[in-house]
Amino acid sequence: MNSTKRHMIDSQSIHKQAKKLRTIFDKSITCIENLPNEIFYEIFTYLEGCKLYEAFTNLNTRFQHLLTSSYVLLNIQISSCPETILERRCTHIIKPNKHQIVSISLLNYCGNDEMFTLFAIDSSFTQLESLVLKNIDENKIIKILSNLISLFRLFFLTIYLNDNCQDLCKLIKFTRMPIASNKQYSSIEYMNIGHRCTINQIISLLSYTPRLSHLTCEELFELQHRIPIQIPITLSNLTHISIGFCKIRFAHFEIFLQKFCAQIKFLRIMTSNYFAYLDIDRWERLIQDYMPHLCQFYFQYYQIIDHWFLFAPYRWLMNRSTSLFWTSRRCIFECHLDIDSRSHGQIIYSLRFSKNKMSTSNRCIINQTDLYDSAIITNGKYVAKSSQLTVSCLDFTQCNIILVEKIRAFLLTVHFNHLNINCKWVPISTLIKLIWYLPNLHSLHVSNLTILAIKSLSIDDLENFRLASKENKIIEVHLAQMIEFKQAQFLIDLCPGMQHFTVECLNGVNIEMVVQFLLIDNCTKFSNLCILCLYGSICNFETIENFKIMINREQQLHDYTVTSKISPVFNRMLYSNGFRESKTSEIILPGKQYLHIIELLKCIYPNILKSIDNSNAMYLLPLSDEYSIVILKKNIERYFISTINSISYKYGDNLTRLFDLLSLSQLYRLNKLEENICEQLTNHFDIEQWNKIDLSIDLRCHLLELYAKKQQMKLKEKQNKLNQLEDLCLKQKFEIQRLKSQLEVNQQQ
């Protein structure tokens, strides 16, 4: 059971701590004894509380004062240990320092009953923010939860029940939770219920959490109780709901959505066995009338396929999904087939909005699109990939006749326009039949084609291949993991009307030979081809020039352009039908300088590929980030990394530049650059130089934290050496005692 409370921040203590961190130290730090207290406070946060006390107690007066300071917050973690050690830690560490403990974790500890007899988790733990309990007996749960009410700073709670406790609802069935009044509420905003519960229990919890924005429930199940339709608290912040598996009737779930989800923006639900959920007209009315702000909708219906399975409800649903309501939202309807034996398998029907934004009037505003949600442009018309069939496992040669006929009848009557073959291995005969059974296909995505299967087509397969290639309307083909040209040749022959061909070449495949094969050798078969997109190794100037020489020499293509799709932002803007830039001859980029854009194009255009240097790096970085040009962004990061090694740490100006680069690395998520700079700064730790530079508190704290980690590692190394010396001394002591004993024996003799 997971529960979350709002993390209450003590602003006064943070202010005091920040003030301490800004203290200027006049002397240079040359040894660990001269480190400020703040460094040790930071180091202590990485140590388990009990081990921290056992290591530093009575070490000297300074560390004794440090341990009792209000800045030292303890993280207690107890696993399996002897009972005597447990009692000693509870008596001498946990009980006297309750006010300093911020987290308690009882992990893999089988004696939790004994633990709670030694101390109780109650209001005396004034700083406790996180609590993790494992292997809790069911007779202890209610008492523990009752005590936690008084912990006002607790914002993270995780309880793992014993294996013999199957249902948390059984534990609390006698603990009635009434609908809360207006004066009873919690500040919880995110709630994740990792067990099964009823819809009435959900409603009761919602009445106590008016600030809740995100609700996640693993499983909803049915109980024969009337659903309360009135609760006194308005859930104006509830925008996200995710139900892992919904086992209640649609009528009950519909009431829940109508009464409590007026502000919902995100809804995810998976269900099974209740055909009422497949009523697409009912969903349309529900969204229009009661969820006007819904912008992300994910619905899945799971069903086992056997001899008695009926495809009819899915067929009706798919064919009803072409109304204006769903097409205006660019909805994706997907059917996922997985037939893993002769007579059994599973089908998952999915309905989801594409990645769009919705206005309050329920009108779609296109934001972005991915590979499978993108549009197909054919003869100036827009054809959305609104209905998809994904096949992860299917072999007609292994299925029985009854199941094959059911699948065939289903495919022939549903208007799928996109087929995704997502199998590690698909029989060629099955692929041919699928395309033959789906006459409305516009696009095809194939993850892998078995080369051996292509060579061994039977006479019947060849006839089916001829019919399928003649009748299909496929204009977009995507082949992933191309190893040999025969794979591409098979798809070229199967889809002679293709206009857009995408090929992903595995490492080792020569891109120039691929172009030779596709555009020269198969030029006559590509009469309708408009776009050829190749994924492979990085394309450089030499490769581009070789493409042009090859094409011009053969004189097969007279009007062509070689481009590099290096920016997905430009790609969507210029080639997607939903953007006005795709139809205009002039594109305005507000706030951008002409020379900067020209420089950007020079750095990404294959024929030029201008290098990054000190004159362009600073203004190209924000442009590469805004337009998602990953390659250029990495080149800029590599350039900055190459420059930081030459910066001197003795002069303030150069050090200021280093901190400026660190700020840039955090702003634009240049992780490697940030790691390099932090490594350099912590290796040359000089608090006097740092204090001369105007650093933000967050950045200063971040660097001190990294430096503290390094010092912690050094402390561990010294501790290990100290332990080795102690072991050696102990061995020498035993050896001395042995020699003394031997000497006494010899003297007595």
PDB file of C-alpha atoms in Angstrom, residues 43-227:
ATOM      1  CA  ILE A  43      28.577  13.306   4.460  1.00  0.00           C
ATOM      2  CA  PHE A  44      26.407  12.135   7.341  1.00  0.00           C
ATOM      3  CA  THR A  45      23.310  12.151   5.106  1.00  0.00           C
ATOM      4  CA  TYR A  46      24.813   9.284   3.077  1.00  0.00           C
ATOM      5  CA  LEU A  47      25.415   7.094   6.131  1.00  0.00           C
ATOM      6  CA  GLU A  48      22.877   4.876   7.853  1.00  0.00           C
ATOM      7  CA  GLY A  49      21.948   6.436  11.203  1.00  0.00           C
ATOM      8  CA  CYS A  50      22.867   3.563  13.527  1.00  0.00           C
ATOM      9  CA  LYS A  51      26.205   2.943  11.825  1.00  0.00           C
ATOM     10  CA  LEU A  52      26.884   6.687  11.864  1.00  0.00           C
ATOM     11  CA  TYR A  53      26.476   6.830  15.636  1.00  0.00           C
ATOM     12  CA  GLU A  54      28.458   3.656  16.190  1.00  0.00           C
ATOM     13  CA  ALA A  55      31.331   5.034  14.089  1.00  0.00           C
ATOM     14  CA  PHE A  56      31.578   8.602  15.449  1.00  0.00           C
ATOM     15  CA  THR A  57      30.246   8.478  19.020  1.00  0.00           C
ATOM     16  CA  ASN A  58      32.930   9.338  21.602  1.00  0.00           C
ATOM     17  CA  LEU A  59      35.468   9.867  18.817  1.00  0.00           C
ATOM     18  CA  ASN A  60      36.203  13.402  20.025  1.00  0.00           C
ATOM     19  CA  THR A  61      34.377  16.453  21.340  1.00  0.00           C
ATOM     20  CA  ARG A  62      33.779  18.000  17.905  1.00  0.00           C
ATOM     21  CA  PHE A  63      32.100  14.919  16.426  1.00  0.00           C
ATOM     22  CA  GLN A  64      30.041  14.479  19.583  1.00  0.00           C
ATOM     23  CA  HIS A  65      28.626  17.981  19.072  1.00  0.00           C
ATOM     24  CA  LEU A  66      28.099  17.317  15.356  1.00  0.00           C
ATOM     25  CA  LEU A  67      26.018  14.207  16.032  1.00  0.00           C
ATOM     26  CA  THR A  68      23.666  16.091  18.349  1.00  0.00           C
ATOM     27  CA  SER A  69      23.300  19.062  16.004  1.00  0.00           C
ATOM     28  CA  SER A  70      19.854  19.803  14.592  1.00  0.00           C
ATOM     29  CA  TYR A  71      21.402  19.766  11.109  1.00  0.00           C
ATOM     30  CA  VAL A  72      22.145  16.043  11.346  1.00  0.00           C
ATOM     31  CA  LEU A  73      19.094  14.097  10.145  1.00  0.00           C
ATOM     32  CA  LEU A  74      19.214  10.340  10.572  1.00  0.00           C
ATOM     33  CA  ASN A  75      18.168   7.659   8.090  1.00  0.00           C
ATOM     34  CA  ILE A  76      17.516   4.450  10.023  1.00  0.00           C
ATOM     35  CA  GLN A  77      17.636   1.161   8.134  1.00  0.00           C
ATOM     36  CA  ILE A  78      17.224  -2.109  10.027  1.00  0.00           C
ATOM     37  CA  SER A  79      17.589  -5.526   8.453  1.00  0.00           C
ATOM     38  CA  SER A  80      18.261  -8.909   9.990  1.00  0.00           C
ATOM     39  CA  CYS A  81      20.559  -8.556  12.999  1.00  0.00           C
ATOM     40  CA  PRO A  82      21.038 -10.236  16.410  1.00  0.00           C
ATOM     41  CA  GLU A  83      18.504  -9.337  19.082  1.00  0.00           C
ATOM     42  CA  THR A  84      21.139  -7.864  21.394  1.00  0.00           C
ATOM     43  CA  ILE A  85      22.339  -5.451  18.703  1.00  0.00           C
ATOM     44  CA  LEU A  86      18.752  -4.482  17.927  1.00  0.00           C
ATOM     45  CA  GLU A  87      17.977  -3.727  21.581  1.00  0.00           C
ATOM     46  CA  ARG A  88      21.159  -1.690  21.970  1.00  0.00           C
ATOM     47  CA  ARG A  89      20.425   0.392  18.862  1.00  0.00           C
ATOM     48  CA  CYS A  90      16.828   1.033  19.921  1.00  0.00           C
ATOM     49  CA  THR A  91      17.838   2.002  23.457  1.00  0.00           C
ATOM     50  CA  HIS A  92      20.925   4.121  22.777  1.00  0.00           C
ATOM     51  CA  ILE A  93      20.352   5.494  19.257  1.00  0.00           C
ATOM     52  CA  ILE A  94      16.723   5.461  18.076  1.00  0.00           C
ATOM     53  CA  LYS A  95      14.871   6.460  21.255  1.00  0.00           C
ATOM     54  CA  PRO A  96      17.178   9.331  22.327  1.00  0.00           C
ATOM     55  CA  ASN A  97      17.265  10.783  18.795  1.00  0.00           C
ATOM     56  CA  LYS A  98      13.646  10.513  17.652  1.00  0.00           C
ATOM     57  CA  HIS A  99      13.584  14.220  16.842  1.00  0.00           C
ATOM     58  CA  GLN A 100      16.449  13.767  14.311  1.00  0.00           C
ATOM     59  CA  ILE A 101      15.119  10.744  12.411  1.00  0.00           C
ATOM     60  CA  VAL A 102      13.726  11.527   8.925  1.00  0.00           C
ATOM     61  CA  SER A 103      13.350   7.995   7.542  1.00  0.00           C
ATOM     62  CA  ILE A 104      12.888   4.477   8.890  1.00  0.00           C
ATOM     63  CA  SER A 105      13.173   1.358   6.745  1.00  0.00           C
ATOM     64  CA  LEU A 106      12.560  -2.108   8.158  1.00  0.00           C
ATOM     65  CA  LEU A 107      13.820  -4.246   5.276  1.00  0.00           C
ATOM     66  CA  ASN A 108      13.800  -8.042   5.179  1.00  0.00           C
ATOM     67  CA  TYR A 109      13.433  -8.081   8.933  1.00  0.00           C
ATOM     68  CA  CYS A 110      11.383 -10.977  10.262  1.00  0.00           C
ATOM     69  CA  GLY A 111      11.180  -9.727  13.861  1.00  0.00           C
ATOM     70  CA  ASN A 112       8.987  -6.691  13.300  1.00  0.00           C
ATOM     71  CA  ASP A 113       6.701  -7.748  16.142  1.00  0.00           C
ATOM     72  CA  GLU A 114       9.645  -7.559  18.558  1.00  0.00           C
ATOM     73  CA  MET A 115      10.698  -4.269  16.989  1.00  0.00           C
ATOM     74  CA  PHE A 116       7.405  -2.556  17.812  1.00  0.00           C
ATOM     75  CA  THR A 117       7.679  -3.702  21.436  1.00  0.00           C
ATOM     76  CA  LEU A 118      10.981  -1.830  21.721  1.00  0.00           C
ATOM     77  CA  PHE A 119       9.655   1.471  20.369  1.00  0.00           C
ATOM     78  CA  ALA A 120       6.432   2.800  18.867  1.00  0.00           C
ATOM     79  CA  ILE A 121       6.278   4.976  15.764  1.00  0.00           C
ATOM     80  CA  ASP A 122       4.175   7.857  17.039  1.00  0.00           C
ATOM     81  CA  SER A 123       4.047  11.656  17.269  1.00  0.00           C
ATOM     82  CA  SER A 124       7.418  11.785  19.064  1.00  0.00           C
ATOM     83  CA  PHE A 125       9.087  11.281  15.645  1.00  0.00           C
ATOM     84  CA  THR A 126       8.591  14.931  14.755  1.00  0.00           C
ATOM     85  CA  GLN A 127      10.874  14.900  11.664  1.00  0.00           C
ATOM     86  CA  LEU A 128       9.851  11.546  10.180  1.00  0.00           C
ATOM     87  CA  GLU A 129       9.141  11.911   6.444  1.00  0.00           C
ATOM     88  CA  SER A 130       9.573   8.396   5.014  1.00  0.00           C
ATOM     89  CA  LEU A 131       8.548   5.006   6.391  1.00  0.00           C
ATOM     90  CA  VAL A 132       9.065   1.620   4.712  1.00  0.00           C
ATOM     91  CA  LEU A 133       7.786  -1.537   6.431  1.00  0.00           C
ATOM     92  CA  LYS A 134       8.173  -5.114   5.212  1.00  0.00           C
ATOM     93  CA  ASN A 135       6.798  -8.434   6.473  1.00  0.00           C
ATOM     94  CA  ILE A 136       4.072  -6.835   8.572  1.00  0.00           C
ATOM     95  CA  ASP A 137       1.479  -9.105  10.169  1.00  0.00           C
ATOM     96  CA  GLU A 138      -2.119  -8.220   9.438  1.00  0.00           C
ATOM     97  CA  ASN A 139      -2.996  -7.816  13.133  1.00  0.00           C
ATOM     98  CA  LYS A 140      -0.466  -4.948  13.348  1.00  0.00           C
ATOM     99  CA  ILE A 141      -1.600  -2.936  10.329  1.00  0.00           C
ATOM    100  CA  ILE A 142      -4.522  -1.036  11.861  1.00  0.00           C
ATOM    101  CA  LYS A 143      -2.562  -0.030  14.967  1.00  0.00           C
ATOM    102  CA  ILE A 144       0.370   1.193  12.876  1.00  0.00           C
ATOM    103  CA  LEU A 145      -1.865   3.207  10.570  1.00  0.00           C
ATOM    104  CA  SER A 146      -3.636   4.765  13.557  1.00  0.00           C
ATOM    105  CA  ASN A 147      -0.324   5.950  15.004  1.00  0.00           C
ATOM    106  CA  LEU A 148       0.759   7.431  11.674  1.00  0.00           C
ATOM    107  CA  ILE A 149      -2.072   9.963  11.742  1.00  0.00           C
ATOM    108  CA  SER A 150      -0.047  12.080  14.170  1.00  0.00           C
ATOM    109  CA  LEU A 151       3.009  12.240  11.873  1.00  0.00           C
ATOM    110  CA  PHE A 152       2.390  15.529  10.104  1.00  0.00           C
ATOM    111  CA  ARG A 153       5.657  15.506   8.127  1.00  0.00           C
ATOM    112  CA  LEU A 154       5.216  11.967   6.759  1.00  0.00           C
ATOM    113  CA  PHE A 155       4.893  12.147   2.977  1.00  0.00           C
ATOM    114  CA  PHE A 156       6.079   8.693   1.850  1.00  0.00           C
ATOM    115  CA  LEU A 157       4.671   5.433   3.190  1.00  0.00           C
ATOM    116  CA  THR A 158       5.262   1.944   1.808  1.00  0.00           C
ATOM    117  CA  ILE A 159       3.935  -1.212   3.473  1.00  0.00           C
ATOM    118  CA  TYR A 160       4.700  -4.695   2.166  1.00  0.00           C
ATOM    119  CA  LEU A 161       2.333  -7.261   3.630  1.00  0.00           C
ATOM    120  CA  ASN A 162       3.165 -10.862   4.434  1.00  0.00           C
ATOM    121  CA  ASP A 163       2.555 -13.436   1.719  1.00  0.00           C
ATOM    122  CA  ASN A 164      -0.286 -14.966   3.731  1.00  0.00           C
ATOM    123  CA  CYS A 165      -2.184 -11.690   3.569  1.00  0.00           C
ATOM    124  CA  GLN A 166      -3.856 -11.857   0.158  1.00  0.00           C
ATOM    125  CA  ASP A 167      -6.271  -8.955   0.333  1.00  0.00           C
ATOM    126  CA  LEU A 168      -5.856  -5.730   2.248  1.00  0.00           C
ATOM    127  CA  CYS A 169      -9.595  -5.166   2.067  1.00  0.00           C
ATOM    128  CA  LYS A 170     -10.109  -8.137   4.400  1.00  0.00           C
ATOM    129  CA  LEU A 171      -7.918  -6.404   6.973  1.00  0.00           C
ATOM    130  CA  ILE A 172     -10.043  -3.293   7.059  1.00  0.00           C
ATOM    131  CA  LYS A 173     -13.480  -4.755   6.408  1.00  0.00           C
ATOM    132  CA  PHE A 174     -14.498  -4.024  10.008  1.00  0.00           C
ATOM    133  CA  THR A 175     -12.929  -0.568   9.939  1.00  0.00           C
ATOM    134  CA  ARG A 176     -15.677   1.470   8.370  1.00  0.00           C
ATOM    135  CA  MET A 177     -14.528   4.567   6.532  1.00  0.00           C
ATOM    136  CA  PRO A 178     -17.460   6.974   6.208  1.00  0.00           C
ATOM    137  CA  ILE A 179     -17.699   9.744   3.654  1.00  0.00           C
ATOM    138  CA  ALA A 180     -15.666  12.617   5.060  1.00  0.00           C
ATOM    139  CA  SER A 181     -17.114  15.950   6.074  1.00  0.00           C
ATOM    140  CA  ASN A 182     -15.799  19.252   4.755  1.00  0.00           C
ATOM    141  CA  LYS A 183     -13.551  19.657   7.806  1.00  0.00           C
ATOM    142  CA  GLN A 184     -11.856  16.297   7.398  1.00  0.00           C
ATOM    143  CA  TYR A 185      -9.335  16.120   4.614  1.00  0.00           C
ATOM    144  CA  SER A 186      -5.773  15.208   3.735  1.00  0.00           C
ATOM    145  CA  SER A 187      -3.218  17.125   1.684  1.00  0.00           C
ATOM    146  CA  ILE A 188      -2.377  14.068  -0.454  1.00  0.00           C
ATOM    147  CA  GLU A 189      -2.000  14.911  -4.163  1.00  0.00           C
ATOM    148  CA  TYR A 190      -0.652  11.627  -5.594  1.00  0.00           C
ATOM    149  CA  MET A 191      -2.158   8.320  -4.495  1.00  0.00           C
ATOM    150  CA  ASN A 192      -1.038   4.898  -5.766  1.00  0.00           C
ATOM    151  CA  ILE A 193      -3.157   1.986  -4.528  1.00  0.00           C
ATOM    152  CA  GLY A 194      -1.149  -1.151  -5.266  1.00  0.00           C
ATOM    153  CA  HIS A 195      -3.863  -3.672  -4.373  1.00  0.00           C
ATOM    154  CA  ARG A 196      -7.439  -4.530  -5.354  1.00  0.00           C
ATOM    155  CA  CYS A 197     -10.299  -2.459  -3.978  1.00  0.00           C
ATOM    156  CA  THR A 198     -13.924  -1.588  -4.694  1.00  0.00           C
ATOM    157  CA  ILE A 199     -15.275   1.540  -6.324  1.00  0.00           C
ATOM    158  CA  ASN A 200     -16.971   2.505  -3.033  1.00  0.00           C
ATOM    159  CA  GLN A 201     -13.642   2.372  -1.217  1.00  0.00           C
ATOM    160  CA  ILE A 202     -12.132   4.606  -3.902  1.00  0.00           C
ATOM    161  CA  ILE A 203     -14.945   7.127  -3.453  1.00  0.00           C
ATOM    162  CA  SER A 204     -14.487   7.102   0.329  1.00  0.00           C
ATOM    163  CA  LEU A 205     -10.771   7.798  -0.089  1.00  0.00           C
ATOM    164  CA  LEU A 206     -11.498  10.605  -2.538  1.00  0.00           C
ATOM    165  CA  SER A 207     -13.750  12.289   0.016  1.00  0.00           C
ATOM    166  CA  TYR A 208     -10.711  12.656   2.303  1.00  0.00           C
ATOM    167  CA  THR A 209      -8.371  13.930  -0.424  1.00  0.00           C
ATOM    168  CA  PRO A 210      -9.812  17.057  -2.096  1.00  0.00           C
ATOM    169  CA  ARG A 211      -6.358  18.081  -3.353  1.00  0.00           C
ATOM    170  CA  LEU A 212      -5.771  14.791  -5.153  1.00  0.00           C
ATOM    171  CA  SER A 213      -4.558  15.238  -8.726  1.00  0.00           C
ATOM    172  CA  HIS A 214      -3.269  11.752  -9.691  1.00  0.00           C
ATOM    173  CA  LEU A 215      -5.021   8.499  -8.806  1.00  0.00           C
ATOM    174  CA  THR A 216      -3.610   5.063  -9.684  1.00  0.00           C
ATOM    175  CA  CYS A 217      -5.320   1.816  -8.723  1.00  0.00           C
ATOM    176  CA  GLU A 218      -4.022  -1.666  -9.507  1.00  0.00           C
ATOM    177  CA  GLU A 219      -7.439  -3.351  -9.668  1.00  0.00           C
ATOM    178  CA  LEU A 220     -11.104  -2.427  -9.235  1.00  0.00           C
ATOM    179  CA  PHE A 221     -13.517  -5.263  -8.489  1.00  0.00           C
ATOM    180  CA  GLU A 222     -17.280  -5.561  -8.136  1.00  0.00           C
ATOM    181  CA  LEU A 223     -19.341  -5.538  -4.943  1.00  0.00           C
ATOM    182  CA  GLN A 224     -23.118  -5.480  -4.767  1.00  0.00           C
ATOM    183  CA  HIS A 225     -23.432  -2.136  -3.011  1.00  0.00           C
ATOM    184  CA  ARG A 226     -25.055   1.056  -4.137  1.00  0.00           C
ATOM    185  CA  ILE A 227     -22.560   3.625  -5.375  1.00  0.00           C
TER     186      ILE A 227
END
